[in-house]
Amino acid sequence: MSTVLLVRHGLTAMTGPVLAGHTPGLHLDERGIKQAEAVAARIAVLPLSAIVTSPLERCVDTADAIAAAQQAAGRTVERDVDERIVECRYGDWTGQQIKDLAKEPMWKIVQGQPSAARFPGGESLPEVSARAVEAIREWDAKLGPEAIWVACSHGDVIKAILADALGLHLDQFQRIVVDPCSVSLVRYTDARPYVLRANDIGADLSAFIPPKRRGRKSRSTAADATVGGGSGAGSV
């Protein structure tokens, strides 16, 4: 069963007060660099099969830190760029202050009915969800059932992927929080996706190191939901 770590990029000078969107040349600031190095160190315990990133600079910076930490751990992991996990195209909203956007009629739609939201001159949120989920599932199938890999993307994009994995309607995705340089883990199986962690900003990830393979069983229950809740990640 493959596992994807959905990593949001670190902080930039715009993150928070301004809707950065596709603003060109926006790299991590000093805070974001420290965040990227910290999350990369946490992830370094895991043998990654791939690092896939949005093409925007803030994600590439974060992905590069993760790749460097893998290198320091004795592994070489290729970094691939996938346009489908790029930030939402916010159109006319790009570069505007959040406090000003909150006064726009569209703001209430984005908050209460995201599935009906199309940003002026930009994308709709259902379009963002469709392309991002397609990318994650396609990479997951390509990398194979034993893969652990990273997808470095953006807040709303990761929220849409998590909503899909949880079986939630897109109108519920605003209930999900994705902080800068947080890690959310989704395990994809033939039966269903499992959300193992969401918005994790500090916990040890060593529980997700793949166990040594044992002999095949007559019927694998690995993709089944554990009745009673199970014993947790990392248990023997």
Short mmCIF file of C-alpha atoms in Angstrom, two decimals:
data_model
loop_
_atom_site.label_atom_id
_atom_site.label_comp_id
_atom_site.label_asym_id
_atom_site.label_seq_id
_atom_site.Cartn_x
_atom_site.Cartn_y
_atom_site.Cartn_z
CA MET A 1 0.00 0.00 0.00
CA SER A 2 1.48 3.32 -1.03
CA THR A 3 1.58 6.36 1.23
CA VAL A 4 1.78 9.97 0.13
CA LEU A 5 2.99 12.75 2.42
CA LEU A 6 1.19 15.94 1.43
CA VAL A 7 3.52 18.76 2.45
CA ARG A 8 2.51 22.39 2.28
CA HIS A 9 5.28 24.86 1.47
CA GLY A 10 6.83 27.03 4.17
CA LEU A 11 6.14 30.67 4.93
CA THR A 12 6.81 33.51 2.51
CA ALA A 13 6.63 37.26 2.96
CA MET A 14 3.06 37.13 1.61
CA THR A 15 1.69 34.12 3.48
CA GLY A 16 -1.22 35.16 5.67
CA PRO A 17 -2.05 38.80 4.90
CA VAL A 18 -1.89 38.48 1.09
CA LEU A 19 -3.33 35.93 -1.33
CA ALA A 20 -0.12 35.05 -3.13
CA GLY A 21 -1.57 32.72 -5.74
CA HIS A 22 0.73 32.57 -8.77
CA THR A 23 2.80 35.62 -7.84
CA PRO A 24 6.12 35.01 -9.64
CA GLY A 25 9.47 34.90 -7.89
CA LEU A 26 8.02 34.30 -4.42
CA HIS A 27 10.53 32.24 -2.44
CA LEU A 28 10.50 31.12 1.18
CA ASP A 29 11.50 33.79 3.67
CA GLU A 30 13.82 33.09 6.63
CA ARG A 31 10.95 31.62 8.63
CA GLY A 32 9.94 29.40 5.74
CA ILE A 33 13.48 28.16 5.18
CA LYS A 34 13.68 27.07 8.83
CA GLN A 35 10.29 25.37 8.54
CA ALA A 36 11.35 23.55 5.36
CA GLU A 37 14.57 22.34 6.96
CA ALA A 38 12.65 21.13 10.01
CA VAL A 39 10.04 19.20 8.07
CA ALA A 40 12.75 17.78 5.81
CA ALA A 41 14.59 16.47 8.89
CA ARG A 42 11.42 14.82 10.14
CA ILE A 43 10.76 13.19 6.79
CA ALA A 44 14.39 12.02 6.44
CA VAL A 45 13.63 8.91 8.53
CA LEU A 46 11.49 7.66 5.63
CA PRO A 47 12.97 6.19 2.42
CA LEU A 48 11.14 8.26 -0.17
CA SER A 49 10.43 6.89 -3.62
CA ALA A 50 9.77 10.31 -5.16
CA ILE A 51 9.35 13.99 -4.44
CA VAL A 52 6.73 15.68 -6.62
CA THR A 53 6.25 19.42 -6.38
CA SER A 54 4.20 22.32 -7.62
CA PRO A 55 6.29 24.47 -9.99
CA LEU A 56 5.93 27.62 -7.85
CA GLU A 57 9.15 28.72 -6.16
CA ARG A 58 7.94 28.38 -2.57
CA CYS A 59 7.11 24.71 -3.14
CA VAL A 60 10.30 24.03 -5.10
CA ASP A 61 12.33 25.54 -2.22
CA THR A 62 10.54 23.25 0.24
CA ALA A 63 10.94 20.19 -1.99
CA ASP A 64 14.65 20.96 -2.43
CA ALA A 65 15.10 20.95 1.35
CA ILE A 66 13.39 17.56 1.56
CA ALA A 67 15.60 16.20 -1.24
CA ALA A 68 18.73 17.54 0.49
CA ALA A 69 17.77 15.80 3.74
CA GLN A 70 17.25 12.54 1.85
CA GLN A 71 20.70 13.00 0.29
CA ALA A 72 22.21 13.54 3.74
CA ALA A 73 20.56 10.28 4.83
CA GLY A 74 22.31 8.43 2.01
CA ARG A 75 19.47 8.38 -0.51
CA THR A 76 19.13 10.07 -3.88
CA VAL A 77 15.55 11.00 -4.70
CA GLU A 78 14.59 12.67 -7.96
CA ARG A 79 12.45 15.81 -7.73
CA ASP A 80 9.64 15.98 -10.29
CA VAL A 81 7.43 18.97 -11.10
CA ASP A 82 3.72 18.49 -11.77
CA GLU A 83 1.63 21.45 -12.89
CA ARG A 84 -1.54 19.72 -11.68
CA ILE A 85 -0.68 20.31 -8.02
CA VAL A 86 0.08 24.00 -8.53
CA GLU A 87 -1.73 26.66 -6.50
CA CYS A 88 -5.29 27.61 -7.41
CA ARG A 89 -5.38 30.25 -10.13
CA TYR A 90 -7.06 33.01 -8.18
CA GLY A 91 -7.20 35.38 -11.15
CA ASP A 92 -8.04 38.95 -10.18
CA TRP A 93 -7.69 38.09 -6.48
CA THR A 94 -3.97 37.33 -6.84
CA GLY A 95 -1.77 39.63 -4.76
CA GLN A 96 -4.66 41.27 -2.91
CA GLN A 97 -4.97 41.74 0.83
CA ILE A 98 -7.10 39.07 2.52
CA LYS A 99 -8.83 41.74 4.60
CA ASP A 100 -10.05 43.40 1.39
CA LEU A 101 -11.08 40.13 -0.27
CA ALA A 102 -13.18 39.26 2.78
CA LYS A 103 -15.50 42.13 1.81
CA GLU A 104 -16.18 40.70 -1.66
CA PRO A 105 -19.49 38.88 -2.32
CA MET A 106 -17.51 35.90 -3.64
CA TRP A 107 -15.86 35.48 -0.25
CA LYS A 108 -19.06 34.12 1.30
CA ILE A 109 -19.40 31.61 -1.52
CA VAL A 110 -15.81 30.45 -1.06
CA GLN A 111 -16.50 29.99 2.64
CA GLY A 112 -19.94 28.40 2.50
CA GLN A 113 -20.23 26.71 -0.90
CA PRO A 114 -16.77 26.19 -2.40
CA SER A 115 -18.13 23.91 -5.10
CA ALA A 116 -19.85 26.95 -6.63
CA ALA A 117 -16.81 29.23 -6.41
CA ARG A 118 -15.00 30.43 -9.52
CA PHE A 119 -12.45 33.14 -8.89
CA PRO A 120 -12.82 36.15 -11.20
CA GLY A 121 -10.45 35.61 -14.09
CA GLY A 122 -9.27 32.33 -12.57
CA GLU A 123 -10.19 28.74 -11.78
CA SER A 124 -13.11 27.16 -10.01
CA LEU A 125 -12.39 25.14 -6.89
CA PRO A 126 -13.89 21.98 -8.45
CA GLU A 127 -11.36 22.35 -11.28
CA VAL A 128 -8.53 22.62 -8.76
CA SER A 129 -9.78 19.55 -6.92
CA ALA A 130 -10.15 17.48 -10.10
CA ARG A 131 -6.64 18.17 -11.41
CA ALA A 132 -4.95 17.71 -8.04
CA VAL A 133 -6.71 14.46 -7.14
CA GLU A 134 -6.00 13.12 -10.63
CA ALA A 135 -2.29 13.90 -10.20
CA ILE A 136 -2.01 12.28 -6.76
CA ARG A 137 -3.81 9.12 -7.77
CA GLU A 138 -1.85 8.87 -11.03
CA TRP A 139 1.52 9.26 -9.30
CA ASP A 140 0.45 6.83 -6.61
CA ALA A 141 -0.37 4.16 -9.18
CA LYS A 142 2.84 4.85 -11.11
CA LEU A 143 5.11 4.57 -8.05
CA GLY A 144 3.64 1.27 -6.95
CA PRO A 145 2.08 -0.27 -3.86
CA GLU A 146 5.15 -0.08 -1.61
CA ALA A 147 6.01 3.56 -2.27
CA ILE A 148 6.33 6.34 0.30
CA TRP A 149 6.49 9.65 -1.50
CA VAL A 150 6.06 13.39 -1.04
CA ALA A 151 3.77 15.79 -2.88
CA CYS A 152 4.69 19.39 -2.07
CA SER A 153 1.79 21.72 -2.76
CA HIS A 154 -0.45 24.50 -1.43
CA GLY A 155 -3.07 24.89 1.28
CA ASP A 156 -6.28 24.80 -0.74
CA VAL A 157 -4.92 22.11 -3.05
CA ILE A 158 -4.01 19.82 -0.15
CA LYS A 159 -7.37 20.48 1.50
CA ALA A 160 -9.10 19.35 -1.70
CA ILE A 161 -7.01 16.16 -1.85
CA LEU A 162 -7.79 15.39 1.79
CA ALA A 163 -11.48 16.03 1.27
CA ASP A 164 -11.47 13.51 -1.58
CA ALA A 165 -9.60 10.95 0.53
CA LEU A 166 -12.10 11.42 3.36
CA GLY A 167 -15.06 11.06 1.00
CA LEU A 168 -16.20 14.60 1.77
CA HIS A 169 -18.09 16.86 -0.59
CA LEU A 170 -15.95 19.80 -1.64
CA ASP A 171 -18.30 22.10 0.26
CA GLN A 172 -16.88 20.59 3.46
CA PHE A 173 -13.23 21.21 2.63
CA GLN A 174 -13.09 24.47 4.58
CA ARG A 175 -13.35 22.35 7.73
CA ILE A 176 -9.81 21.08 7.04
CA VAL A 177 -6.76 23.05 8.20
CA VAL A 178 -3.39 22.79 6.44
CA ASP A 179 -0.63 24.90 8.03
CA PRO A 180 2.69 25.89 6.42
CA CYS A 181 5.12 22.94 6.29
CA SER A 182 2.54 20.60 7.80
CA VAL A 183 2.47 16.94 6.78
CA SER A 184 -0.73 15.07 5.96
CA LEU A 185 -0.47 11.36 5.19
CA VAL A 186 -2.84 9.41 2.96
CA ARG A 187 -2.48 5.70 2.28
CA TYR A 188 -4.14 4.55 -0.93
CA THR A 189 -5.38 0.97 -1.22
CA ASP A 190 -7.54 -0.97 -3.65
CA ALA A 191 -10.42 -0.62 -1.21
CA ARG A 192 -10.22 3.06 -0.23
CA PRO A 193 -7.84 5.81 0.84
CA TYR A 194 -6.99 6.12 4.53
CA VAL A 195 -6.10 9.48 6.06
CA LEU A 196 -3.42 8.59 8.60
CA ARG A 197 -2.51 12.11 9.70
CA ALA A 198 -3.62 15.62 8.85
CA ASN A 199 -1.91 18.97 9.50
CA ASP A 200 0.89 17.31 11.47
CA ILE A 201 3.47 19.96 12.38
CA GLY A 202 5.82 18.17 14.73
CA ALA A 203 5.24 14.48 15.41
CA ASP A 204 7.74 11.69 14.80
CA LEU A 205 7.18 10.00 11.42
CA SER A 206 9.27 6.89 12.06
CA ALA A 207 6.12 4.84 12.67
CA PHE A 208 5.59 4.93 8.92
CA ILE A 209 8.89 3.30 7.99
CA PRO A 210 7.84 0.31 5.86
CA PRO A 211 8.06 -2.97 7.78
CA LYS A 212 10.06 -5.86 6.40
CA ARG A 213 7.88 -7.94 4.14
CA ARG A 214 6.78 -11.26 5.50
CA GLY A 215 5.39 -14.28 3.73
CA ARG A 216 2.21 -13.86 1.71
CA LYS A 217 -1.03 -14.67 3.46
CA SER A 218 -3.86 -16.50 1.79
CA ARG A 219 -5.98 -13.39 2.03
CA SER A 220 -4.53 -10.00 2.83
CA THR A 221 -6.55 -7.75 5.12
CA ALA A 222 -4.15 -4.85 4.75
CA ALA A 223 -6.66 -2.76 2.81
CA ASP A 224 -9.51 -3.45 5.23
CA ALA A 225 -10.63 -1.01 7.90
CA THR A 226 -9.69 -2.42 11.32
CA VAL A 227 -12.75 -3.33 13.35
CA GLY A 228 -12.34 -1.93 16.84
CA GLY A 229 -9.75 0.65 15.80
CA GLY A 230 -6.56 -1.42 15.75
CA SER A 231 -3.32 -0.84 17.64
CA GLY A 232 -2.04 2.17 15.76
CA ALA A 233 0.81 3.01 13.40
CA GLY A 234 4.11 1.36 14.16
CA SER A 235 2.66 -1.49 16.22
CA VAL A 236 3.89 -5.02 15.66
#
